[in-house]
Short mmCIF file of N, CA and C in Angstrom, two decimals:
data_model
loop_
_atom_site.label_atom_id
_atom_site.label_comp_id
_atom_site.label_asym_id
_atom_site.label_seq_id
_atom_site.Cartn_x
_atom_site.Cartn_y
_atom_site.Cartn_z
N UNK A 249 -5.19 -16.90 7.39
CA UNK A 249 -4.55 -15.62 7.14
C UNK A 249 -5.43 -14.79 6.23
N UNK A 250 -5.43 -13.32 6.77
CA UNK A 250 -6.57 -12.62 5.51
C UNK A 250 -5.46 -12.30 5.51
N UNK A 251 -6.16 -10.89 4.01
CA UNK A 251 -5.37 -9.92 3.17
C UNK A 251 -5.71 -8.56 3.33
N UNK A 252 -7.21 -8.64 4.25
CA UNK A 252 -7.89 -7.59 4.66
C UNK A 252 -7.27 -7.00 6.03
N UNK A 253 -6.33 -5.74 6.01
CA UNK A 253 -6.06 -5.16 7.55
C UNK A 253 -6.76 -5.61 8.69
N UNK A 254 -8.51 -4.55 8.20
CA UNK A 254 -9.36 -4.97 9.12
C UNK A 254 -10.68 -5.59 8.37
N UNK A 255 -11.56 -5.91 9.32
CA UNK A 255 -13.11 -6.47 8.51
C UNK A 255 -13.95 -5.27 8.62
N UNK A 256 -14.81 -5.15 7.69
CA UNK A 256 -15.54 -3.90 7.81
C UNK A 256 -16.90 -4.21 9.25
N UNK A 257 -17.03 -3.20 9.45
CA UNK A 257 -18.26 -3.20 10.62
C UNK A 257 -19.17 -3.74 10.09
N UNK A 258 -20.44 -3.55 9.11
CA UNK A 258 -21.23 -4.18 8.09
C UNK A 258 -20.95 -5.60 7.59
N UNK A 259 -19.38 -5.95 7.63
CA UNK A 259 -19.70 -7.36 6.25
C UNK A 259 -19.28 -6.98 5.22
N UNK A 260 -19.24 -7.61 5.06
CA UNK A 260 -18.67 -7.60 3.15
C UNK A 260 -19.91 -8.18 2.39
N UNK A 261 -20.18 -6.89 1.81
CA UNK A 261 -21.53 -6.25 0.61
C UNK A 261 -21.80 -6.97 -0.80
N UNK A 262 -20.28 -7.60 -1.24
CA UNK A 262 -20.48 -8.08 -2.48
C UNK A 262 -20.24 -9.69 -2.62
N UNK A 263 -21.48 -10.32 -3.35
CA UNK A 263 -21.27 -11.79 -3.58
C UNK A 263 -20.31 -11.79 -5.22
N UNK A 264 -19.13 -12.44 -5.55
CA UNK A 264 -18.78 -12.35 -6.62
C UNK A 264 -18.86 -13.85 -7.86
N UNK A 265 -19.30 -14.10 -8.34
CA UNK A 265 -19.87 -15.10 -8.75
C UNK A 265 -19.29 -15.18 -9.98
N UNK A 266 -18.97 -16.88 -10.54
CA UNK A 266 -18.63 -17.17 -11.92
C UNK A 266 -19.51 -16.95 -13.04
N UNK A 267 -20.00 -15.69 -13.05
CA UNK A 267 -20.62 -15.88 -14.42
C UNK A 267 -20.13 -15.54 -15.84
N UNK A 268 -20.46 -16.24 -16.83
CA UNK A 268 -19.57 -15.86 -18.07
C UNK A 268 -20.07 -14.56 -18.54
N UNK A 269 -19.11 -13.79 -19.52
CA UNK A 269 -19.67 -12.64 -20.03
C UNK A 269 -20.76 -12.98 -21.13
N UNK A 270 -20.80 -14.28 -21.78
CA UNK A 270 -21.42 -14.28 -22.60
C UNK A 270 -23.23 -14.26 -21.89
N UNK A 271 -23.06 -15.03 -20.63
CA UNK A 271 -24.50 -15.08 -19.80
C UNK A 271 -25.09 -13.94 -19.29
N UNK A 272 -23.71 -12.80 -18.91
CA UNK A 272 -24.03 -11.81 -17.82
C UNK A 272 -25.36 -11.15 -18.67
N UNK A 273 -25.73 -10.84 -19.75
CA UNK A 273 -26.29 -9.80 -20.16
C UNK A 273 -28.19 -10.14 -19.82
N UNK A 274 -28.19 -11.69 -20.10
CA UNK A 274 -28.94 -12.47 -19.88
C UNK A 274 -29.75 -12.68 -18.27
N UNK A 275 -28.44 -12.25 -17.25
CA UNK A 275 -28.58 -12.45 -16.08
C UNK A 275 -28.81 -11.51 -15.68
N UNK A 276 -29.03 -9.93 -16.43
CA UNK A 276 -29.47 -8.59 -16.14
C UNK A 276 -31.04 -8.23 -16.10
N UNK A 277 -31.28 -9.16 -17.54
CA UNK A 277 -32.41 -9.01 -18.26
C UNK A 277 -33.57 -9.63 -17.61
N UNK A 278 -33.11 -11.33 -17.50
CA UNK A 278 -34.22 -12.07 -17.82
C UNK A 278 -34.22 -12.37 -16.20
N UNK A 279 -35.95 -12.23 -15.03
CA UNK A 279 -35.44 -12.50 -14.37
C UNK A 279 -35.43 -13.90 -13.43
N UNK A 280 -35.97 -14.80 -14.37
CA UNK A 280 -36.67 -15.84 -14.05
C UNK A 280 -34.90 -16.93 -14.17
N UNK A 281 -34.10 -16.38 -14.99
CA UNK A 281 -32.86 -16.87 -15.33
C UNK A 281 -32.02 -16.95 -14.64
N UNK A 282 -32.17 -15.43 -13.98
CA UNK A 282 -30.96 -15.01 -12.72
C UNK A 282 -31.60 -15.98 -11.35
N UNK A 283 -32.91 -15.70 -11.30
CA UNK A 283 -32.94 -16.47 -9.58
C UNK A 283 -33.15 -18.05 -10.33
N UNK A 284 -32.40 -18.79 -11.43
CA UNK A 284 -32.42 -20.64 -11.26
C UNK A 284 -31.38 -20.22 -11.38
N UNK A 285 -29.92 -19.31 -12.30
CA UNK A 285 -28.77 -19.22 -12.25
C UNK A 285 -28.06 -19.29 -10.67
N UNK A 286 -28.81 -18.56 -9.90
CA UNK A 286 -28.18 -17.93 -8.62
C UNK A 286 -28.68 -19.57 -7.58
N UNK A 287 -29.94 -19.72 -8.25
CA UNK A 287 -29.85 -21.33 -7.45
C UNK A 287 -28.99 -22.16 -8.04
N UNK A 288 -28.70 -22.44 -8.82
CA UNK A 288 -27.59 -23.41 -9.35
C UNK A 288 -26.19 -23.59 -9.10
N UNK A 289 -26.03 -21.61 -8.73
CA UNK A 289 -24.47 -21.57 -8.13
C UNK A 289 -24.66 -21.81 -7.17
N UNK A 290 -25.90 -21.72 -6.43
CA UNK A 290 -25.83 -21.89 -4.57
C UNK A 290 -25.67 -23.07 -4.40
N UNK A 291 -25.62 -24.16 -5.63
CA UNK A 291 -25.57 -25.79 -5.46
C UNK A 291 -24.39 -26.23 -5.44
N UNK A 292 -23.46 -25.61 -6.21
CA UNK A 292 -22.08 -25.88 -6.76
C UNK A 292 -21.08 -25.16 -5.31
N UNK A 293 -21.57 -24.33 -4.99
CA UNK A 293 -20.57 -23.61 -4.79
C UNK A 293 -21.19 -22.16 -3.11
N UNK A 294 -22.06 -23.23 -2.55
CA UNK A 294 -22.44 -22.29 -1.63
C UNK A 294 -21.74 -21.65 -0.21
N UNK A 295 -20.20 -21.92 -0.60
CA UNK A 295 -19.13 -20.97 0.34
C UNK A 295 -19.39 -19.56 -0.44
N UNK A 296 -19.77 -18.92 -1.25
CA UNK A 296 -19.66 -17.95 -1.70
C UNK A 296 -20.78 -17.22 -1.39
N UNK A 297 -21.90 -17.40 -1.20
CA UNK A 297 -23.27 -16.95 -0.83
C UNK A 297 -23.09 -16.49 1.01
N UNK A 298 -23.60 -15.55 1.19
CA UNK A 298 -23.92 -15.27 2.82
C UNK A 298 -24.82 -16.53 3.62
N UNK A 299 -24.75 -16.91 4.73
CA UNK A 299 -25.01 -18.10 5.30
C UNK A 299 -27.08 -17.71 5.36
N UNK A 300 -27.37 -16.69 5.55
CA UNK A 300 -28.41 -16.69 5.28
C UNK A 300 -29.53 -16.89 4.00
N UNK A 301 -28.66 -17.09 2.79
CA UNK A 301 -29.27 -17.13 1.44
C UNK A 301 -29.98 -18.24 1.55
N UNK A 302 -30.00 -19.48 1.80
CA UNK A 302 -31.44 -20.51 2.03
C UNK A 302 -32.66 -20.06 2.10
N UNK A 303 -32.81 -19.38 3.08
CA UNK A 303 -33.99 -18.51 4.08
C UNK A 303 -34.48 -17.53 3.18
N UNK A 304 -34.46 -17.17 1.59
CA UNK A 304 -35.20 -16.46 1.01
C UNK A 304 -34.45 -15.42 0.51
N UNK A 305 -34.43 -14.96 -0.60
CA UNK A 305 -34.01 -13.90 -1.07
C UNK A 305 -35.24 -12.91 -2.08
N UNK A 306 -34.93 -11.56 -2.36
CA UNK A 306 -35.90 -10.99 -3.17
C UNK A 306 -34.80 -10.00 -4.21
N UNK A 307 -35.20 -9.98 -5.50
CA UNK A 307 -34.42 -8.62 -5.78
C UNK A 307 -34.95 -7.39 -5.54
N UNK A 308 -33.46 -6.65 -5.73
CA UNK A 308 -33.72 -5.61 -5.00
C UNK A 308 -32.91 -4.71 -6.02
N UNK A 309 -33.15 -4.77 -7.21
CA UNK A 309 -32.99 -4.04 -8.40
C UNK A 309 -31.43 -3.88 -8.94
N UNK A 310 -30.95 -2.65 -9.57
CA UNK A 310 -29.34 -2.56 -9.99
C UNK A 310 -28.87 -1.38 -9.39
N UNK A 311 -27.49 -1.66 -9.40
CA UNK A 311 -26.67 -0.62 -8.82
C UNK A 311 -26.90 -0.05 -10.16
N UNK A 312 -25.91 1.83 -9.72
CA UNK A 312 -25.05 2.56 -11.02
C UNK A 312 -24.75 1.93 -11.99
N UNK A 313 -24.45 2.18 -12.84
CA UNK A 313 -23.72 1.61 -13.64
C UNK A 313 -21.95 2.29 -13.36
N UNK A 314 -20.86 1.40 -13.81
CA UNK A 314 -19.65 1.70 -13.29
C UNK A 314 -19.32 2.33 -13.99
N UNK A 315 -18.49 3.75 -13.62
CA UNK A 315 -17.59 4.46 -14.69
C UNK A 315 -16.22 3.79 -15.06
N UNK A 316 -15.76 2.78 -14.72
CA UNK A 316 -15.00 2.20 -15.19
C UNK A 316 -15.01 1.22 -16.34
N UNK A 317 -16.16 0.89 -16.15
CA UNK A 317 -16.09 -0.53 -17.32
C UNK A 317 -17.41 -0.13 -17.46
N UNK A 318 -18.58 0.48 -17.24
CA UNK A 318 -19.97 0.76 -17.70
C UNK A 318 -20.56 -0.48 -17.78
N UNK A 319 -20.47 -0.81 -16.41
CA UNK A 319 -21.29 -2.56 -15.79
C UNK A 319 -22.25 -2.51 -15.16
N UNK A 320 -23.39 -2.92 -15.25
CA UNK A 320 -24.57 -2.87 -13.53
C UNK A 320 -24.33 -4.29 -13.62
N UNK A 321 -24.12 -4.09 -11.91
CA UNK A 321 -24.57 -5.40 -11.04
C UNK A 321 -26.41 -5.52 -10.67
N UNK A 322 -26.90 -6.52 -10.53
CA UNK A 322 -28.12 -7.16 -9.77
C UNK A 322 -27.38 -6.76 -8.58
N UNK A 323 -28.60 -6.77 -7.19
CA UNK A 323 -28.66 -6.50 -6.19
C UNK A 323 -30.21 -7.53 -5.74
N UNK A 324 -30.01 -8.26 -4.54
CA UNK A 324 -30.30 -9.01 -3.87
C UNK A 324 -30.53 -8.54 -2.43
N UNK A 325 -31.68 -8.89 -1.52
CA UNK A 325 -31.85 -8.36 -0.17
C UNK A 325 -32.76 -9.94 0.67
N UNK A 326 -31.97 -10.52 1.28
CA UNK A 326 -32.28 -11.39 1.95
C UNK A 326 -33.56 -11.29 2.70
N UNK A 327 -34.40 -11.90 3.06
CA UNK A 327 -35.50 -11.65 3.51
C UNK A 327 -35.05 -12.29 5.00
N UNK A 328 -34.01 -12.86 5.53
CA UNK A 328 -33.62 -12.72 7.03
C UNK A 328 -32.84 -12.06 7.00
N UNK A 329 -32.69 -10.79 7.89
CA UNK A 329 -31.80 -9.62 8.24
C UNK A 329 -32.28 -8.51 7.63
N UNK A 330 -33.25 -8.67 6.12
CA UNK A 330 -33.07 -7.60 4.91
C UNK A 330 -31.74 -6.73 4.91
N UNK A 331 -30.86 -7.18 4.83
CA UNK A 331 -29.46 -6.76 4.57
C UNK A 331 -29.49 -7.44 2.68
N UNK A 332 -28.85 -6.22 1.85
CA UNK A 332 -28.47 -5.72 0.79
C UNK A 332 -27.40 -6.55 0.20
N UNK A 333 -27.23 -7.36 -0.82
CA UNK A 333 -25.54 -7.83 -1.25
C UNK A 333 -25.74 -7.69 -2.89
N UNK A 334 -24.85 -6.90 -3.16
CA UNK A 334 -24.36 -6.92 -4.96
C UNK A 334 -23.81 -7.91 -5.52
N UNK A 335 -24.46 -8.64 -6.60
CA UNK A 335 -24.22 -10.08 -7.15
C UNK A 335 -23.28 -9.41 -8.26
N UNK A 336 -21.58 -9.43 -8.28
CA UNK A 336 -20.69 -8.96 -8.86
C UNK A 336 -20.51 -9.85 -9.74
N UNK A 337 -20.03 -10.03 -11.13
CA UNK A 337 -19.59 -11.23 -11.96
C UNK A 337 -17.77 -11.02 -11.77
N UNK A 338 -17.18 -12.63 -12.03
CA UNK A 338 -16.12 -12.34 -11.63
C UNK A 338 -15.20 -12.23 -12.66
N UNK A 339 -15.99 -11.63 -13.94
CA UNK A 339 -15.02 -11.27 -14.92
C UNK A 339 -14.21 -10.06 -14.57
N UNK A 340 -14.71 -8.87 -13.76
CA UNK A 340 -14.13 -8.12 -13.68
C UNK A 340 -13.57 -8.25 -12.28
N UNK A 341 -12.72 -7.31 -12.13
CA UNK A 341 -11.89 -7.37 -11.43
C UNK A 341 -12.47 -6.28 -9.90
N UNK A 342 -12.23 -6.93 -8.73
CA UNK A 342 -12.52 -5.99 -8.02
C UNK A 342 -13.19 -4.39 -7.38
N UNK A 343 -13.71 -3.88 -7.58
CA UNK A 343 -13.98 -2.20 -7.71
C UNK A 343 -14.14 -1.77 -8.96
N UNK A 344 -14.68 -2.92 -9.80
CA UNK A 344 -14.56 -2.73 -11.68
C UNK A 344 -13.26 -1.90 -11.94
N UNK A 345 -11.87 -2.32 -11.52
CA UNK A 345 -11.16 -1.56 -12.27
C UNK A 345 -10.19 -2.38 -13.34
N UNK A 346 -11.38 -3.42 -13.91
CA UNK A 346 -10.62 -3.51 -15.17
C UNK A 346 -11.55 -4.88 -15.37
N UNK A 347 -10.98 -5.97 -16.89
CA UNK A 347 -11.07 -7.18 -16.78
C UNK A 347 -10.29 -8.17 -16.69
N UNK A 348 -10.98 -9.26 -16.07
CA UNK A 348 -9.53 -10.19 -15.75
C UNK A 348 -8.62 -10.74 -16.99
N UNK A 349 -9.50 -10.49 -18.06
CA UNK A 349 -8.63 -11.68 -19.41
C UNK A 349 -7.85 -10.45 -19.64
N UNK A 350 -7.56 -9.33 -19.17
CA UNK A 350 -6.90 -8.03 -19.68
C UNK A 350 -5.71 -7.53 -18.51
N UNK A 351 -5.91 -7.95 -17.03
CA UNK A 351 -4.91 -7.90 -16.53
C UNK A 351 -4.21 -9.50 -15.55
N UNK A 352 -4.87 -10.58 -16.39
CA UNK A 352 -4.23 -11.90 -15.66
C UNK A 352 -2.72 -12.21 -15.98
N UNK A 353 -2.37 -11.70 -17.09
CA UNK A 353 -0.68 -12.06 -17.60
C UNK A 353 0.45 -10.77 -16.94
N UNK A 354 -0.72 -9.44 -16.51
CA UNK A 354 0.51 -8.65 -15.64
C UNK A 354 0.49 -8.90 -14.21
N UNK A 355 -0.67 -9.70 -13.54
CA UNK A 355 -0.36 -10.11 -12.55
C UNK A 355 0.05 -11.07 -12.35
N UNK A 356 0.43 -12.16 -13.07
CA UNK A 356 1.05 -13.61 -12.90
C UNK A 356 2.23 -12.71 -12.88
N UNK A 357 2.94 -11.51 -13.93
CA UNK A 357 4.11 -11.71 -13.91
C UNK A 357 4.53 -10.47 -12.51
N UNK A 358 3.92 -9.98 -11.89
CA UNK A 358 3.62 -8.82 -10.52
C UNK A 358 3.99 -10.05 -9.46
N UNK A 359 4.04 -11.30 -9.44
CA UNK A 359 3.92 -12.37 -8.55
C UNK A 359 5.60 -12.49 -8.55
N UNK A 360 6.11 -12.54 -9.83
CA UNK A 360 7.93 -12.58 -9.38
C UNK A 360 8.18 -11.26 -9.60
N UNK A 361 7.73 -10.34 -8.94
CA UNK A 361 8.24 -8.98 -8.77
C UNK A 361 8.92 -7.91 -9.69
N UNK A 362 8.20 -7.97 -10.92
CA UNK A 362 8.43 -7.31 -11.75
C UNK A 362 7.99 -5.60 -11.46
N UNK A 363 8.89 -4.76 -11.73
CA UNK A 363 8.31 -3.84 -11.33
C UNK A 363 6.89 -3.16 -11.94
N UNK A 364 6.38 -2.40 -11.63
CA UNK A 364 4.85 -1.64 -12.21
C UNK A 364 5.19 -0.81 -13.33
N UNK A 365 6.48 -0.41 -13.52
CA UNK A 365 6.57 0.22 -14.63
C UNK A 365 7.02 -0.30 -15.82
N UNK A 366 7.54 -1.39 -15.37
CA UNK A 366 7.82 -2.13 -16.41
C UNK A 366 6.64 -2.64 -16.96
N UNK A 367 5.75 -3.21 -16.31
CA UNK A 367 4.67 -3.79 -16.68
C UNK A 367 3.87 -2.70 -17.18
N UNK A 368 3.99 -1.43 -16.47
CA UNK A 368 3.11 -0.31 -17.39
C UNK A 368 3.44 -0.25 -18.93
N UNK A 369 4.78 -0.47 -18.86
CA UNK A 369 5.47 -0.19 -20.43
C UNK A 369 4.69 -1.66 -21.67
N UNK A 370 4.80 -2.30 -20.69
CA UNK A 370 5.00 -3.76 -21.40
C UNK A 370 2.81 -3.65 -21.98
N UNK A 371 2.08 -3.40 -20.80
CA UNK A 371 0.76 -3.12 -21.39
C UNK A 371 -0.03 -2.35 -21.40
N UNK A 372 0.48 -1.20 -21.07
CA UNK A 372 -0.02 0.02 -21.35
C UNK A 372 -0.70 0.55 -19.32
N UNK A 373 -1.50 1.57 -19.73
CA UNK A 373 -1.70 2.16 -18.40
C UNK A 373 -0.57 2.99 -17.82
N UNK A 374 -0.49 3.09 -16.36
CA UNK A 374 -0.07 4.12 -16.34
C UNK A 374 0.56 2.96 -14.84
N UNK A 375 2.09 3.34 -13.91
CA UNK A 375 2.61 2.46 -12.96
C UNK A 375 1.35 2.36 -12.32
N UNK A 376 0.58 3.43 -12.09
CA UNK A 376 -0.19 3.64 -10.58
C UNK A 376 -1.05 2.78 -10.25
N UNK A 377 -1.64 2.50 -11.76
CA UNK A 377 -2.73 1.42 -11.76
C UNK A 377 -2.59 -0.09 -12.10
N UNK A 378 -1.34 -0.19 -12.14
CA UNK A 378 -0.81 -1.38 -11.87
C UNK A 378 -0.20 -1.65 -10.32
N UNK A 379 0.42 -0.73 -9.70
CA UNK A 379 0.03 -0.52 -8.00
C UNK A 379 -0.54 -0.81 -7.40
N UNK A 380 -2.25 -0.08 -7.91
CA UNK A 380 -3.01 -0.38 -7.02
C UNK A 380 -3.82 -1.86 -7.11
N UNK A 381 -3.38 -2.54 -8.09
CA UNK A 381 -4.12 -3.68 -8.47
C UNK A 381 -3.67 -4.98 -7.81
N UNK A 382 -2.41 -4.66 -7.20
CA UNK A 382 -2.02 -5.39 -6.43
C UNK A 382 -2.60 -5.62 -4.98
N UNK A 383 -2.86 -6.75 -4.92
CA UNK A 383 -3.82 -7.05 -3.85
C UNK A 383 -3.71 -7.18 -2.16
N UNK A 384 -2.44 -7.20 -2.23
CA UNK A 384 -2.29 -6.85 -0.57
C UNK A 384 -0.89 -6.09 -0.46
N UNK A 385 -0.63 -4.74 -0.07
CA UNK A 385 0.19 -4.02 -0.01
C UNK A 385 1.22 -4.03 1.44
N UNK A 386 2.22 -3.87 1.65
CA UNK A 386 3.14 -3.89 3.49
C UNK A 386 2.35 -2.36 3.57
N UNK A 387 1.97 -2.02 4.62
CA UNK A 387 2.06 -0.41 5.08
C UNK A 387 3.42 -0.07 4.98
N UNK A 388 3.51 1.29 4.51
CA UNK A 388 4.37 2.33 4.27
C UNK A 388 5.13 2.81 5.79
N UNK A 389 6.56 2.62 5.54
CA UNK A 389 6.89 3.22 7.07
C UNK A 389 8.33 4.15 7.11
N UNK A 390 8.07 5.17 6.49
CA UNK A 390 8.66 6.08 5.58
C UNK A 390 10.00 6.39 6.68
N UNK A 391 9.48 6.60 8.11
CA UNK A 391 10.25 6.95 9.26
C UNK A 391 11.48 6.05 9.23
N UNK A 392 11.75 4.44 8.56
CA UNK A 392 12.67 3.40 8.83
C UNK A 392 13.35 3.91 8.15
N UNK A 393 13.18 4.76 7.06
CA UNK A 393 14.79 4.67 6.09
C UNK A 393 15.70 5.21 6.62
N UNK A 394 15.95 6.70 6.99
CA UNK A 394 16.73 6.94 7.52
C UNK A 394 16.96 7.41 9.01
N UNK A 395 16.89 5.72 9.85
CA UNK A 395 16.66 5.92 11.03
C UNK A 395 18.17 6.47 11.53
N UNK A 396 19.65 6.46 10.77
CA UNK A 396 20.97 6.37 11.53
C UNK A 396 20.61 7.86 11.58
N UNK A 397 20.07 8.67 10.89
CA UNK A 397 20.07 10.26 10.92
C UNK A 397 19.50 10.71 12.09
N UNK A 398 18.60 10.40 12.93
CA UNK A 398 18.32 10.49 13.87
C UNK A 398 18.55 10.60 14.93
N UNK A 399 18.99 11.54 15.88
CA UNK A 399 19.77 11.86 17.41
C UNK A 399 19.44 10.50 18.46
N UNK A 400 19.97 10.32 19.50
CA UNK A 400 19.39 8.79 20.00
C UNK A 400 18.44 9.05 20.96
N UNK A 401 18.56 9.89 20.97
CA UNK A 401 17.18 10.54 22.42
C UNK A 401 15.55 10.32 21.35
N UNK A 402 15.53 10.37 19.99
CA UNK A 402 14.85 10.33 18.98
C UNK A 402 14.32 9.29 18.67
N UNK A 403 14.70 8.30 19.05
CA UNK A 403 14.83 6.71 18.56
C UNK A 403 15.16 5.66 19.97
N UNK A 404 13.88 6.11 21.03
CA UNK A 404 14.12 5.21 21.86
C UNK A 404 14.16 3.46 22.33
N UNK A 405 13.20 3.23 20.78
CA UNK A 405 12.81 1.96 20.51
C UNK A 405 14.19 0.84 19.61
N UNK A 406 15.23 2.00 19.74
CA UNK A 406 16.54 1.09 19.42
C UNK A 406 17.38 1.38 20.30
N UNK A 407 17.01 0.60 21.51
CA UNK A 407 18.12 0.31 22.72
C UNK A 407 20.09 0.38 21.73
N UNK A 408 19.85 -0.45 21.08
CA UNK A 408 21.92 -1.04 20.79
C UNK A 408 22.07 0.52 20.46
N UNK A 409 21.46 1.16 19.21
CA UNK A 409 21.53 2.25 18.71
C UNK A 409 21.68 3.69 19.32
N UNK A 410 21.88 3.59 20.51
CA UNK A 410 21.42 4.66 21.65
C UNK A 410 22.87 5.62 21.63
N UNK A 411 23.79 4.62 21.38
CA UNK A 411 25.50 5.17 21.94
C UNK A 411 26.19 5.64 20.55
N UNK A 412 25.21 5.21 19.24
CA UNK A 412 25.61 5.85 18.47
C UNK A 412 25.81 6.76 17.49
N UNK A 413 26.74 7.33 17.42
CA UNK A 413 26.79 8.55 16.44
C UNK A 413 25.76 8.56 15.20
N UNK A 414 25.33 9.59 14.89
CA UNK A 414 24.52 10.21 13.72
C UNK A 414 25.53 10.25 12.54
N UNK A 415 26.00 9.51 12.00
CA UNK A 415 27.23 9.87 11.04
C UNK A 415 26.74 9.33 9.91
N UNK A 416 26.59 9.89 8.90
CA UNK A 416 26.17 9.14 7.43
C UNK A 416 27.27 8.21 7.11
N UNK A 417 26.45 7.66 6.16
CA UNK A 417 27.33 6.51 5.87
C UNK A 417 28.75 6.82 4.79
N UNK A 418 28.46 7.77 4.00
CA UNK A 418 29.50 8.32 2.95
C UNK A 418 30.31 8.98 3.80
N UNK A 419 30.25 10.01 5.11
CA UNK A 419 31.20 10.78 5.31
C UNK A 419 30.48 12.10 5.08
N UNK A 420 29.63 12.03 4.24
CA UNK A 420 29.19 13.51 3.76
C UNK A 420 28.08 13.80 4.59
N UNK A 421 27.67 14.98 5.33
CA UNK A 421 26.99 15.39 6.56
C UNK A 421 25.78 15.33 5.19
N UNK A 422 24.38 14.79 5.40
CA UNK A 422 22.69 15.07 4.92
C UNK A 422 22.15 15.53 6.00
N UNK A 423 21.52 16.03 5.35
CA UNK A 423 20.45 16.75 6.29
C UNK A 423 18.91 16.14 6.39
N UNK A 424 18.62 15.46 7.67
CA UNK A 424 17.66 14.21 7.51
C UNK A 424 16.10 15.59 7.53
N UNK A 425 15.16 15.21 6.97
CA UNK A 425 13.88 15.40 7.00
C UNK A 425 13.78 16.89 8.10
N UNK A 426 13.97 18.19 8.23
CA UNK A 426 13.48 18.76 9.25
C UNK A 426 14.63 19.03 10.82
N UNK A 427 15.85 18.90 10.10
CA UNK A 427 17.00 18.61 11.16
C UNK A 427 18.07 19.56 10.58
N UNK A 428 18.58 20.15 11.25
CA UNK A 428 20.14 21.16 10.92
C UNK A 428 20.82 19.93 10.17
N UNK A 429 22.07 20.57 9.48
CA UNK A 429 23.18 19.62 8.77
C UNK A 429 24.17 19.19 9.70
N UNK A 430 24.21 19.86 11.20
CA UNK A 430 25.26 19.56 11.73
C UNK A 430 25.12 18.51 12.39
N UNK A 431 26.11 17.60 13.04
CA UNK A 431 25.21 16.63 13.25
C UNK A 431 25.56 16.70 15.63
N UNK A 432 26.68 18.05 15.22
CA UNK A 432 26.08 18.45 17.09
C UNK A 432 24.98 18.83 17.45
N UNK A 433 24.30 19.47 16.35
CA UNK A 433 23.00 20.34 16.52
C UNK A 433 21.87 19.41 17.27
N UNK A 434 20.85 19.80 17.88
CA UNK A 434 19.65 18.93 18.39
C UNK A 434 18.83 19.41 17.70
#
C-alpha cells in the first residue's frame, strides 16, 4: 500500500538518510567524510539508496539553502543514468518544514485524532501547518454533504435515492449551493 496518489514520472529525487545533527555539518564540509559516511549507510541500510548507487557515484555539489529551516542538502549524480538525487538528513522533516524532535509528540498525538487546532494551541503554529504535516490526506468531496438537496435527475449515481423528495431534514426549506429555496423549483 503507498501513501503517494500517484508516482512521479522522474522517480523520487530525494535519498533521506539517518544522519545526526551533530554529524550533518561535518557531512557538508568535509568531503572525504561524506563519500565513507554514504558508504557505510549503503552497508547498513541499502533499501534506501537508488538500485544504481554500486555502479559509481560523483558529487554534484548543494542545493539552495531552505527558507524554512536554512539547511543545504549534498547532491549526488550517479554515473549510470547521470540522474541527480538530494542526500536529505532525516532530522528534518519532509519539504524542510520543520524538525522532527519539534513535531514528533504532535504527531503521535494527530494519530488518535486530535484535532489541528487543538494541537495548534497546545504547540504553537498556526491549524494549517499542522494540516499539512499530516501525511496522507482522503481527497476532499465537498459534493457528498449535501447530496439529499439535490433534485434526482441530479444524482444519477443514487439509483434508491431517485423517488425521493428534496426535503431537509429540519423541515426548514435551505437553499443548497446555486439552487432556488423552493424545493418544486428545477
Amino acid at each position: 500500500m503507498t501513501t503517494v496518489a500517484h508516482t512521479p514520472k522522474k522517480g523520487y529525487r530525494t535519498i533521506r538518510l539517518p544522519l545526526a545533527e551533530s554529524e550533518y555539518d561535518r557531512f557538508l564540509t568535509d568531503r572525504s567524510y561524506a563519500k565513507d559516511r554514504l558508504e557505510e549507510l549503503y552497508g547498513e541500510c541499502a533499501e534506501l539508496f537508488p538500485e544504481a548507487f554500486p555502479w559509481g557515484y560523483s558529487f554534484f555539489g548543494f542545493t539552495e539553502p531552505s527558507i524554512k529551516q536554512q539547511l543545504l542538502c549534498r547532491r549526488i549524480r550517479l554515473d549510470q543514468g547521470r540522474t541527480v538525487f538530494t542526500i536529505a538528513p532525516a532530522f528534518v522533516m519532509p519539504y524542510m518544514t520543520g524538525r522532527t524532535q519539534d513535531v514528533d509528540q504532535a504527531l503521535f498525538l494527530m494519530r488518535f485524532h486530535v484535532p489541528c487546532w487543538a494541537i495548534a494551541h497546545v504547540f504553537g503554529h498556526d491549524a494549517m501547518y499542522w494540516y499539512r504535516l499530516l501525511p496522507c490526506q482522503p481527497p476532499r468531496e465537498p459534493w457528498k454533504k449535501r447530496m439529499e438537496f439535490l433534485p434526482a435527475k441530479r444524482r444519477p449515481w443514487m439509483p434508491s435515492m431517485r423517488r425521493r423528495l428534496s426535503i431537509p431534514m429540519a423541515g426548514k426549506p435551505r437553499k443548497a449551493p446555486g439552487r432556488p429555496c423552493s424545493p418544486t423549483s428545477r
